[in-house]
Amino acid sequence: MTQSTTADWWRESVVYQIYVPSFADADGDGIGDLRGIADRLDHLADLGVDAVWLTPFYPSPWADAGYDVADPRDVDPRHGTLRDFEDLLARAHGLGLKVIIDIVPNHFSDRHPWFAEALAAGPGSDARARFVFRDGRGPDGSLPPADWQSKFGGSAWTRVPDGQWYMHIFAAEQPDLNWDHPEVAADFEKTLRFWLDLGVDGFRVDVAHGLCKDLTPPLRDTSGRDTAPLNAPPEGEDHPFWDRNEVHEIYRAWRKVIDGYEPQRIAVAEAGVSAHRLPLYTRPDELHQAFNFFYLRCPWGGPAFREVIDTSLAAARSVGALPTWVLSNHDVVRHVSRYALPPGTDYAAWLATGGRSPAPEPATGERRARAAALLTLALPGTSYLYQGEELGLPEVADLPPGALRDPMWERTGHAVKGRDGSRVPLPWTRSGPTFGFGAGGTGWLPQPAGWGERSVEAQRGRPGSFLELYRTALRLRRTRRGAASFDWLPTREGELAFRRDGLVCRVNFSPAPLPLPAGERLLLASGPLDDGALPEDTAVWLTPEAAG
């Protein structure tokens, strides 16, 4: 198969997120790597996705599992070499898969040469101006310059020996860059061109809404408006460092760079902003897509999904785009587990109990996750799948404290376990010390003992498995691309139903089975039907009898 060069290939694609440390380990050191990914690309081609998105694989001290980048134009030895990346890219393109990579423009690692230079150069230097350094408050400067809080817990400011403070929205090892400095913009254009010249097909832009800050003295306090969860919009419109209008000039400049390459390349924003601000990131001269965290956070229920779908479609269409649809990623509790918990569950508190309180209902979570897959894949736009979603993997909520690696764990004084439970290495085989993840005896995070039966090997070819449901759904989805229309259908209580040209999707959210309408032929069901009726938490794809 050869790589598609179809224009606007990204508008209705299915993109599979690979969390690089946890996908496949070729060298046996317990950490996923690029050769491991290349060896497993056949699985993704067989699954039926169109593209892969790779999380950071750049040189990094790993204070935040690679999102603390020390060199954005190379490969960390724990993940391989630049030649390994080129081989992976060639292998993916040969299978018809596009490759999207993470770019992390909000911050560098504190091990980046620029930061070492800034510390050595001292206050007032041009080297220090590439970052956000400020004098402290109080008579001796011992108080942070503002009350800004880190997303990982604690203050967003750390003091250096000469008395100044530097800003870090995340961990102290991730100093924020100052995008008012021309060298920052020039360096990231160099990074874009480096990877585009190698042949990557696009970028996922980390923390796309956080690059620009209002640094007008005196710095404004936020009074607690910067403590929203990851990927959630902050309170208020005029925040000193979230979603400032200045970021859009950056993306207009990036779009000009990206548009200079053929075949077509793209960029997708990770922007935790309000629903009416999100379309600004995908205007025709800015980024191509933005992640839809409103859909990810949607509680289980027909009216809630309908409202989010309507809002998402209207917002995207207002700028000539199509929405993205996301159920899980490496920063949130996996949706199989979220759907198994009572409405309103505090997931951080649930993780703190090792996943025991409230007690999840695994069968409910799996049934809803399967229905959500068909709902999501029937919608117009691009679907992003998180690795292991096709296997129905739940959150590993009971990781022992000694195994936790997320910086949230330490920065919150062991109050918040963080995101490691969604990042446990994938199971590929029924047996073996890491269930086929790697040749070594352990992975960087421990896998549950029962994961062998959730593995790719255990599910491939097994009727009714998560894997076969996804394979069938993605095959059918490919035959119905380009469907321009989207219409809600009349529904019964507890039902959500819509039509995209010749495909009808129905989901039953009510406890009572719903008879399927006459004159519609069943294409696919997320679970067993109840004597021809649609049971609770089940979805179907249908087509008119005369249609193909």
XYZ file of C-alpha atoms in Angstrom:
548
model
C 0.000 0.000 0.000
C 1.310 3.493 -0.795
C 0.753 6.626 1.170
C -2.323 8.598 0.161
C -1.759 12.131 -1.098
C -5.437 13.007 -1.179
C -6.048 16.661 -0.367
C -7.644 17.276 3.033
C -6.918 13.668 4.033
C -7.110 14.737 7.665
C -10.725 15.968 7.668
C -12.296 12.509 8.092
C -9.358 10.421 9.187
C -8.894 8.102 12.146
C -5.718 8.917 14.080
C -4.242 6.452 16.572
C -2.330 7.961 19.485
C 0.848 6.088 20.374
C 2.160 6.855 23.842
C 5.748 6.067 22.922
C 7.051 4.752 26.297
C 4.193 2.236 26.532
C 3.501 0.913 23.031
C 6.265 -1.592 22.225
C 9.802 -2.134 23.503
C 12.252 -3.585 20.962
C 15.473 -3.402 23.008
C 14.135 -4.908 26.238
C 14.939 -2.013 28.577
C 11.310 -1.704 29.721
C 10.604 1.536 27.839
C 8.866 1.716 24.472
C 10.937 2.784 21.498
C 10.755 3.648 17.809
C 11.879 0.239 16.564
C 9.196 -1.353 18.703
C 6.601 0.891 17.091
C 7.853 0.108 13.589
C 7.641 -3.620 14.338
C 3.985 -3.274 15.392
C 2.686 -0.979 12.639
C 1.067 -3.944 10.879
C -1.411 -4.088 13.765
C -2.470 -0.504 13.094
C -2.701 -0.953 9.343
C -4.821 -4.055 9.932
C -6.936 -2.163 12.463
C -7.799 0.332 9.745
C -6.528 3.678 11.047
C -5.220 6.373 8.722
C -2.505 7.979 10.819
C -0.496 7.647 14.003
C 0.358 10.388 16.465
C 3.574 9.858 18.430
C 4.051 11.470 21.820
C 7.516 13.008 22.444
C 10.545 10.854 21.730
C 13.108 13.657 21.963
C 16.116 13.812 24.311
C 14.730 14.446 27.779
C 15.608 13.914 31.459
C 12.098 12.471 31.765
C 10.808 14.707 34.534
C 7.463 14.480 32.681
C 7.855 11.340 30.548
C 9.382 13.223 27.619
C 7.311 16.414 27.654
C 10.358 18.119 29.177
C 12.297 18.422 25.922
C 16.047 19.022 26.043
C 16.550 18.921 22.257
C 13.519 19.126 19.939
C 15.495 18.040 16.853
C 16.853 14.655 17.885
C 15.809 11.301 19.383
C 16.327 10.250 22.998
C 18.627 7.184 23.192
C 16.041 5.400 25.335
C 13.707 5.566 22.302
C 16.296 4.933 19.584
C 18.076 7.053 17.005
C 17.207 9.493 14.276
C 17.779 6.665 11.789
C 15.213 4.600 13.695
C 12.717 7.430 13.261
C 13.420 7.630 9.527
C 12.922 3.859 9.247
C 9.644 4.095 11.177
C 8.459 6.903 8.915
C 9.279 4.934 5.784
C 7.585 1.826 7.182
C 4.441 3.788 8.102
C 4.234 5.490 4.728
C 4.683 2.145 3.012
C 1.612 0.897 4.896
C -0.404 3.980 3.948
C -0.184 5.522 7.418
C 0.470 9.219 8.027
C 2.730 10.173 10.941
C 1.965 13.081 13.282
C 4.456 14.011 15.994
C 4.223 16.061 19.168
C 5.735 19.520 19.314
C 6.085 21.136 22.752
C 6.338 24.930 22.321
C 5.298 26.171 25.766
C 8.448 25.095 27.592
C 11.808 23.390 27.370
C 13.524 21.094 29.847
C 15.708 22.762 32.439
C 18.498 20.690 30.838
C 18.127 22.492 27.504
C 21.305 24.485 26.722
C 19.316 27.717 26.666
C 18.283 27.336 30.311
C 21.806 26.584 31.480
C 22.925 29.689 29.597
C 20.140 31.729 31.218
C 21.139 30.685 34.736
C 24.779 31.500 34.055
C 24.076 34.853 32.379
C 22.130 36.347 35.254
C 19.303 38.895 35.602
C 18.702 41.288 32.724
C 20.551 39.152 30.161
C 19.256 38.338 26.718
C 19.718 34.637 27.462
C 17.434 34.937 30.479
C 14.861 36.838 28.386
C 14.147 33.690 26.355
C 12.316 32.423 29.453
C 9.996 34.116 31.952
C 12.245 35.337 34.765
C 11.045 38.004 37.196
C 12.046 39.530 40.500
C 10.063 38.383 43.507
C 7.640 40.401 45.563
C 8.188 41.661 49.087
C 11.047 43.739 50.499
C 13.582 40.954 49.935
C 12.007 39.417 46.818
C 11.252 36.219 48.691
C 7.661 35.944 47.473
C 6.753 34.665 43.983
C 6.142 37.394 41.369
C 2.429 36.418 41.173
C 0.083 33.810 42.600
C 0.152 31.724 39.432
C -0.268 27.996 40.079
C 1.274 24.969 38.344
C -1.005 22.424 36.674
C 1.000 19.764 38.519
C 0.454 21.310 41.937
C 2.061 24.129 43.891
C 3.384 27.458 42.687
C 4.207 28.095 39.037
C 7.386 29.889 40.156
C 10.757 28.586 41.338
C 13.525 30.764 42.779
C 17.117 30.503 41.545
C 20.239 31.238 43.636
C 20.613 34.835 42.451
C 17.139 35.614 43.823
C 15.052 35.797 40.657
C 12.128 33.471 39.931
C 11.257 31.617 36.723
C 7.817 30.520 35.571
C 6.735 26.939 34.878
C 3.073 26.122 34.220
C 3.965 22.468 34.774
C 6.922 20.935 36.639
C 9.843 23.027 37.871
C 11.975 21.095 35.363
C 9.872 22.621 32.537
C 10.627 26.368 32.397
C 8.189 28.323 30.232
C 9.501 30.032 27.126
C 8.967 33.718 26.411
C 7.355 33.915 22.982
C 7.966 37.664 22.849
C 11.641 36.844 22.268
C 12.383 36.538 18.514
C 14.844 33.673 18.996
C 12.071 31.480 20.401
C 9.919 31.841 17.291
C 12.932 31.333 15.015
C 14.003 28.180 16.837
C 10.562 26.599 16.579
C 10.335 27.395 12.887
C 13.656 25.585 12.555
C 12.172 22.625 14.444
C 9.074 22.535 12.233
C 11.183 22.539 9.092
C 13.569 19.896 10.446
C 10.784 17.330 10.866
C 8.815 18.413 7.797
C 11.959 17.988 5.690
C 12.235 14.432 7.031
C 8.690 13.775 5.842
C 6.396 13.935 8.873
C 2.760 14.575 8.020
C 1.854 16.880 10.857
C 2.181 18.059 14.434
C 0.113 17.825 17.584
C 0.722 21.113 19.393
C 1.072 20.592 23.140
C -0.579 23.224 25.374
C -1.418 25.293 22.297
C -3.343 27.849 24.364
C -0.551 28.566 26.843
C 2.312 30.050 24.847
C 1.651 33.775 25.335
C 1.588 35.527 28.680
C 0.615 38.997 29.823
C 3.941 40.028 31.346
C 3.054 43.680 31.787
C 4.359 44.798 35.198
C 3.145 44.359 37.806
C 2.061 40.804 37.009
C -1.627 40.200 37.666
C -2.704 37.638 40.228
C -5.248 35.097 39.047
C -7.063 34.596 42.358
C -7.371 30.860 41.765
C -8.519 31.043 38.138
C -5.648 28.834 36.927
C -6.443 25.697 38.917
C -8.805 23.992 36.434
C -7.935 20.357 35.566
C -5.701 19.561 32.606
C -7.365 20.373 29.264
C -10.218 22.254 30.958
C -10.748 25.955 30.198
C -9.769 28.459 32.903
C -12.394 30.667 34.470
C -12.758 34.077 32.886
C -11.809 35.378 29.466
C -8.836 37.629 30.201
C -6.398 35.264 31.869
C -2.732 36.298 32.150
C -1.352 33.123 30.587
C -4.147 30.975 29.143
C -5.762 31.456 25.727
C -4.436 34.904 24.979
C -5.163 36.402 21.565
C -1.461 36.737 20.809
C -1.094 32.972 20.278
C -2.944 33.210 16.987
C -0.166 35.193 15.334
C 2.174 32.305 16.152
C -0.092 29.796 14.437
C -0.595 31.997 11.404
C 3.179 32.008 10.969
C 3.317 28.231 11.449
C 0.554 27.690 8.906
C 2.601 29.499 6.273
C 5.507 27.160 6.955
C 3.346 24.026 6.883
C 1.519 25.057 3.715
C 4.833 25.260 1.916
C 5.173 21.465 1.936
C 3.676 18.790 -0.294
C 1.908 16.461 0.114
C -0.364 18.282 2.534
C 0.735 18.485 6.186
C -1.371 19.452 9.206
C -1.291 20.656 12.811
C -3.776 19.918 15.593
C -4.121 22.000 18.743
C -4.338 20.737 22.288
C -6.260 23.757 23.544
C -8.168 23.680 26.810
C -10.358 26.689 26.074
C -14.044 27.556 26.107
C -16.375 26.255 23.398
C -16.766 29.637 21.725
C -12.996 30.273 21.707
C -11.947 26.888 20.316
C -12.851 27.658 16.651
C -10.368 30.541 16.669
C -7.541 27.990 16.623
C -8.849 26.365 13.430
C -9.541 29.369 11.265
C -8.461 28.806 7.645
C -5.086 30.500 8.140
C -4.257 28.851 11.487
C -4.191 25.226 12.651
C -6.171 22.504 10.899
C -7.834 20.884 13.899
C -8.292 21.165 17.649
C -8.982 18.404 20.129
C -12.561 18.213 21.371
C -12.245 17.877 25.131
C -15.931 18.717 25.588
C -16.781 15.409 23.947
C -14.207 13.569 26.063
C -15.680 15.029 29.259
C -19.298 14.425 28.234
C -21.215 12.402 30.864
C -22.983 9.257 29.688
C -26.454 10.198 28.461
C -28.293 10.966 25.246
C -29.154 14.645 25.879
C -25.605 15.425 26.995
C -24.061 13.832 23.905
C -26.546 15.538 21.593
C -25.752 18.950 23.068
C -21.984 18.438 22.758
C -22.291 17.104 19.204
C -24.477 20.032 18.114
C -22.161 22.566 19.718
C -19.058 20.928 18.242
C -20.456 20.758 14.715
C -21.680 24.355 14.780
C -18.408 25.696 16.194
C -16.233 23.855 13.670
C -18.439 24.737 10.709
C -18.310 28.420 11.666
C -14.701 28.457 10.443
C -15.071 25.885 7.646
C -13.645 23.004 9.692
C -14.914 19.669 10.967
C -14.750 18.589 14.619
C -12.481 16.031 16.198
C -13.857 13.356 18.517
C -11.795 12.039 21.433
C -12.781 9.552 24.161
C -9.433 9.032 25.935
C -5.802 10.108 25.916
C -2.673 9.853 28.068
C -3.812 12.616 30.440
C -7.193 11.260 31.590
C -8.730 8.170 33.180
C -9.531 5.694 30.398
C -13.170 5.904 29.333
C -13.897 2.206 29.966
C -13.381 3.034 33.645
C -15.023 6.473 33.573
C -18.199 4.957 32.144
C -18.148 2.310 34.885
C -18.348 4.896 37.676
C -21.306 6.873 39.065
C -22.022 10.303 37.558
C -20.027 13.078 39.155
C -17.215 10.847 40.397
C -14.076 12.738 41.399
C -11.536 10.710 39.445
C -8.542 11.933 41.434
C -10.235 10.877 44.666
C -11.214 7.548 43.100
C -7.613 6.899 42.058
C -6.456 7.762 45.576
C -8.488 4.773 46.831
C -6.819 2.456 44.326
C -10.022 2.375 42.272
C -12.075 0.828 45.065
C -14.393 3.669 46.122
C -16.769 4.163 44.514
C -16.749 0.612 43.213
C -16.817 0.521 39.393
C -19.187 -1.661 37.389
C -16.793 -3.151 34.797
C -19.524 -4.737 32.647
C -21.336 -1.395 32.418
C -18.135 0.417 31.536
C -17.290 -2.026 28.764
C -20.818 -1.997 27.342
C -20.864 1.800 27.236
C -17.356 2.030 25.798
C -18.348 -0.263 22.936
C -21.448 1.830 22.245
C -19.380 5.025 22.431
C -17.010 3.624 19.810
C -19.812 3.249 17.266
C -21.296 6.621 18.180
C -17.941 8.339 17.793
C -16.881 6.652 14.572
C -20.209 7.498 12.906
C -19.801 11.255 13.429
C -18.472 13.582 10.715
C -14.891 14.679 11.276
C -11.742 13.067 12.624
C -11.649 10.441 15.366
C -8.617 10.125 17.632
C -8.154 6.724 19.272
C -5.863 6.260 22.252
C -3.656 3.164 22.247
C -5.382 0.227 23.936
C -8.822 1.700 23.342
C -9.290 -0.943 20.653
C -8.589 -3.569 23.320
C -11.067 -2.142 25.839
C -8.307 -1.497 28.369
C -9.473 -0.015 31.680
C -7.578 2.394 33.899
C -5.011 0.680 36.129
C -6.146 2.451 39.273
C -4.246 0.343 41.795
C -0.659 1.024 40.752
C 1.471 0.859 43.915
C 2.831 4.213 45.146
C 6.408 3.053 44.554
C 5.697 2.602 40.839
C 4.236 6.059 40.170
C 6.212 8.308 37.821
C 3.831 11.210 37.145
C 5.273 14.480 38.545
C 1.838 15.261 39.984
C 2.477 12.597 42.635
C 5.472 14.375 44.144
C 4.346 17.964 43.545
C 1.064 17.385 45.399
C 2.749 15.718 48.363
C 1.426 12.296 47.322
C -2.169 13.570 47.298
C -2.775 13.105 43.545
C -1.665 9.851 41.894
C -1.757 11.418 38.431
C -1.990 9.879 34.985
C 0.141 6.747 35.134
C -2.879 4.444 35.240
C -3.711 5.308 31.628
C -0.091 4.842 30.504
C 0.586 1.221 31.466
C 2.377 -0.701 28.661
C 0.148 -2.472 26.147
C -0.406 -6.241 26.266
C 0.347 -7.875 22.913
C 0.401 -11.579 23.826
C -1.432 -13.851 26.256
C 1.681 -14.770 28.211
C 5.186 -13.625 29.035
C 6.549 -11.288 31.718
C 5.332 -8.154 29.864
C 2.639 -9.792 27.693
C 4.692 -9.146 24.572
C 5.422 -5.485 25.296
C 9.157 -6.121 25.294
C 11.900 -8.700 25.563
C 12.852 -7.623 29.084
C 11.313 -8.929 32.268
C 9.536 -5.723 33.292
C 8.040 -2.567 31.849
C 8.534 0.953 33.166
C 5.060 0.651 34.726
C 3.702 -2.699 35.970
C 0.883 -4.417 34.066
C -2.044 -6.143 35.811
C -1.784 -9.914 36.050
C -4.934 -10.497 33.995
C -3.997 -8.412 30.984
C -3.027 -11.407 28.883
C -6.674 -12.039 28.007
C -7.040 -8.397 26.966
C -4.069 -8.654 24.617
C -4.045 -8.289 20.851
C -3.274 -12.013 20.520
C -6.219 -13.013 22.725
C -8.707 -10.757 20.931
C -7.688 -11.101 17.294
C -10.257 -13.183 15.452
C -12.438 -13.640 18.548
C -16.050 -12.787 17.662
C -17.432 -10.061 19.857
C -14.069 -8.830 21.154
C -13.262 -5.137 21.410
C -10.587 -5.533 18.775
C -12.908 -7.141 16.229
C -15.577 -4.512 16.897
C -13.084 -1.741 16.114
C -11.698 -3.530 13.054
C -15.178 -3.995 11.612
C -16.290 -0.459 12.432
C -13.191 1.101 10.866
C -13.597 -1.011 7.717
C -17.213 0.089 7.340
C -16.319 3.700 8.111
C -13.848 3.807 5.239
C -16.603 2.962 2.754
C -18.712 5.935 3.853
C -16.313 8.836 3.812
C -17.327 12.083 2.245
C -20.865 11.907 3.613
C -21.807 15.562 3.594
C -25.131 15.449 5.404
C -25.806 15.004 9.104
C -29.362 14.889 10.404
C -30.866 14.051 13.748
C -33.701 11.531 13.525
C -36.917 11.375 15.548
C -36.209 9.337 18.663
C -37.907 7.510 21.454
C -37.214 8.211 25.128
C -33.608 7.403 25.982
C -32.509 7.109 22.348
C -30.004 9.095 20.302
C -30.235 8.661 16.531
C -28.818 10.397 13.473
C -28.211 9.789 9.784
C -25.125 10.489 7.722
C -26.276 9.896 4.171
C -26.808 6.117 4.006
C -25.670 5.309 7.546
C -27.965 5.450 10.566
C -26.547 5.310 14.096
C -28.837 4.556 17.054
C -27.799 4.432 20.708
C -30.063 3.335 23.562
C -29.309 5.090 26.863
C -32.497 3.848 28.561
C -32.980 0.624 30.574
C -35.813 -0.597 28.326
C -34.934 -2.369 25.037
C -35.975 -0.415 21.932
C -37.280 -2.286 18.865
C -35.270 -1.562 15.735
C -37.235 0.239 13.007
C -38.568 -1.731 10.069
C -36.909 -1.168 6.737
C -33.393 -0.758 8.107
C -30.721 -3.422 7.743
C -28.263 -4.065 10.568
C -24.624 -3.421 9.677
C -22.989 -3.604 13.102
C -23.993 -3.723 16.765
C -21.822 -2.836 19.741
C -23.244 -5.794 21.682
C -25.852 -8.569 21.483
C -29.386 -7.528 20.596
C -32.343 -8.463 22.781
C -34.637 -10.512 20.531
C -34.139 -8.001 17.742
C -34.375 -4.973 20.031
C -31.631 -2.543 21.064
C -30.673 -3.104 24.735
C -29.499 -0.499 27.215
C -26.073 1.070 26.551
C -25.875 -0.449 23.087
C -25.372 1.162 19.674
C -26.085 -0.048 16.141
C -25.238 1.008 12.642
C -28.092 0.522 10.183
C -28.723 1.226 6.536
C -31.920 1.299 4.488
C -32.775 -2.142 3.095
C -32.136 -1.045 -0.478
C -28.793 0.552 0.350
C -25.391 -1.129 0.286
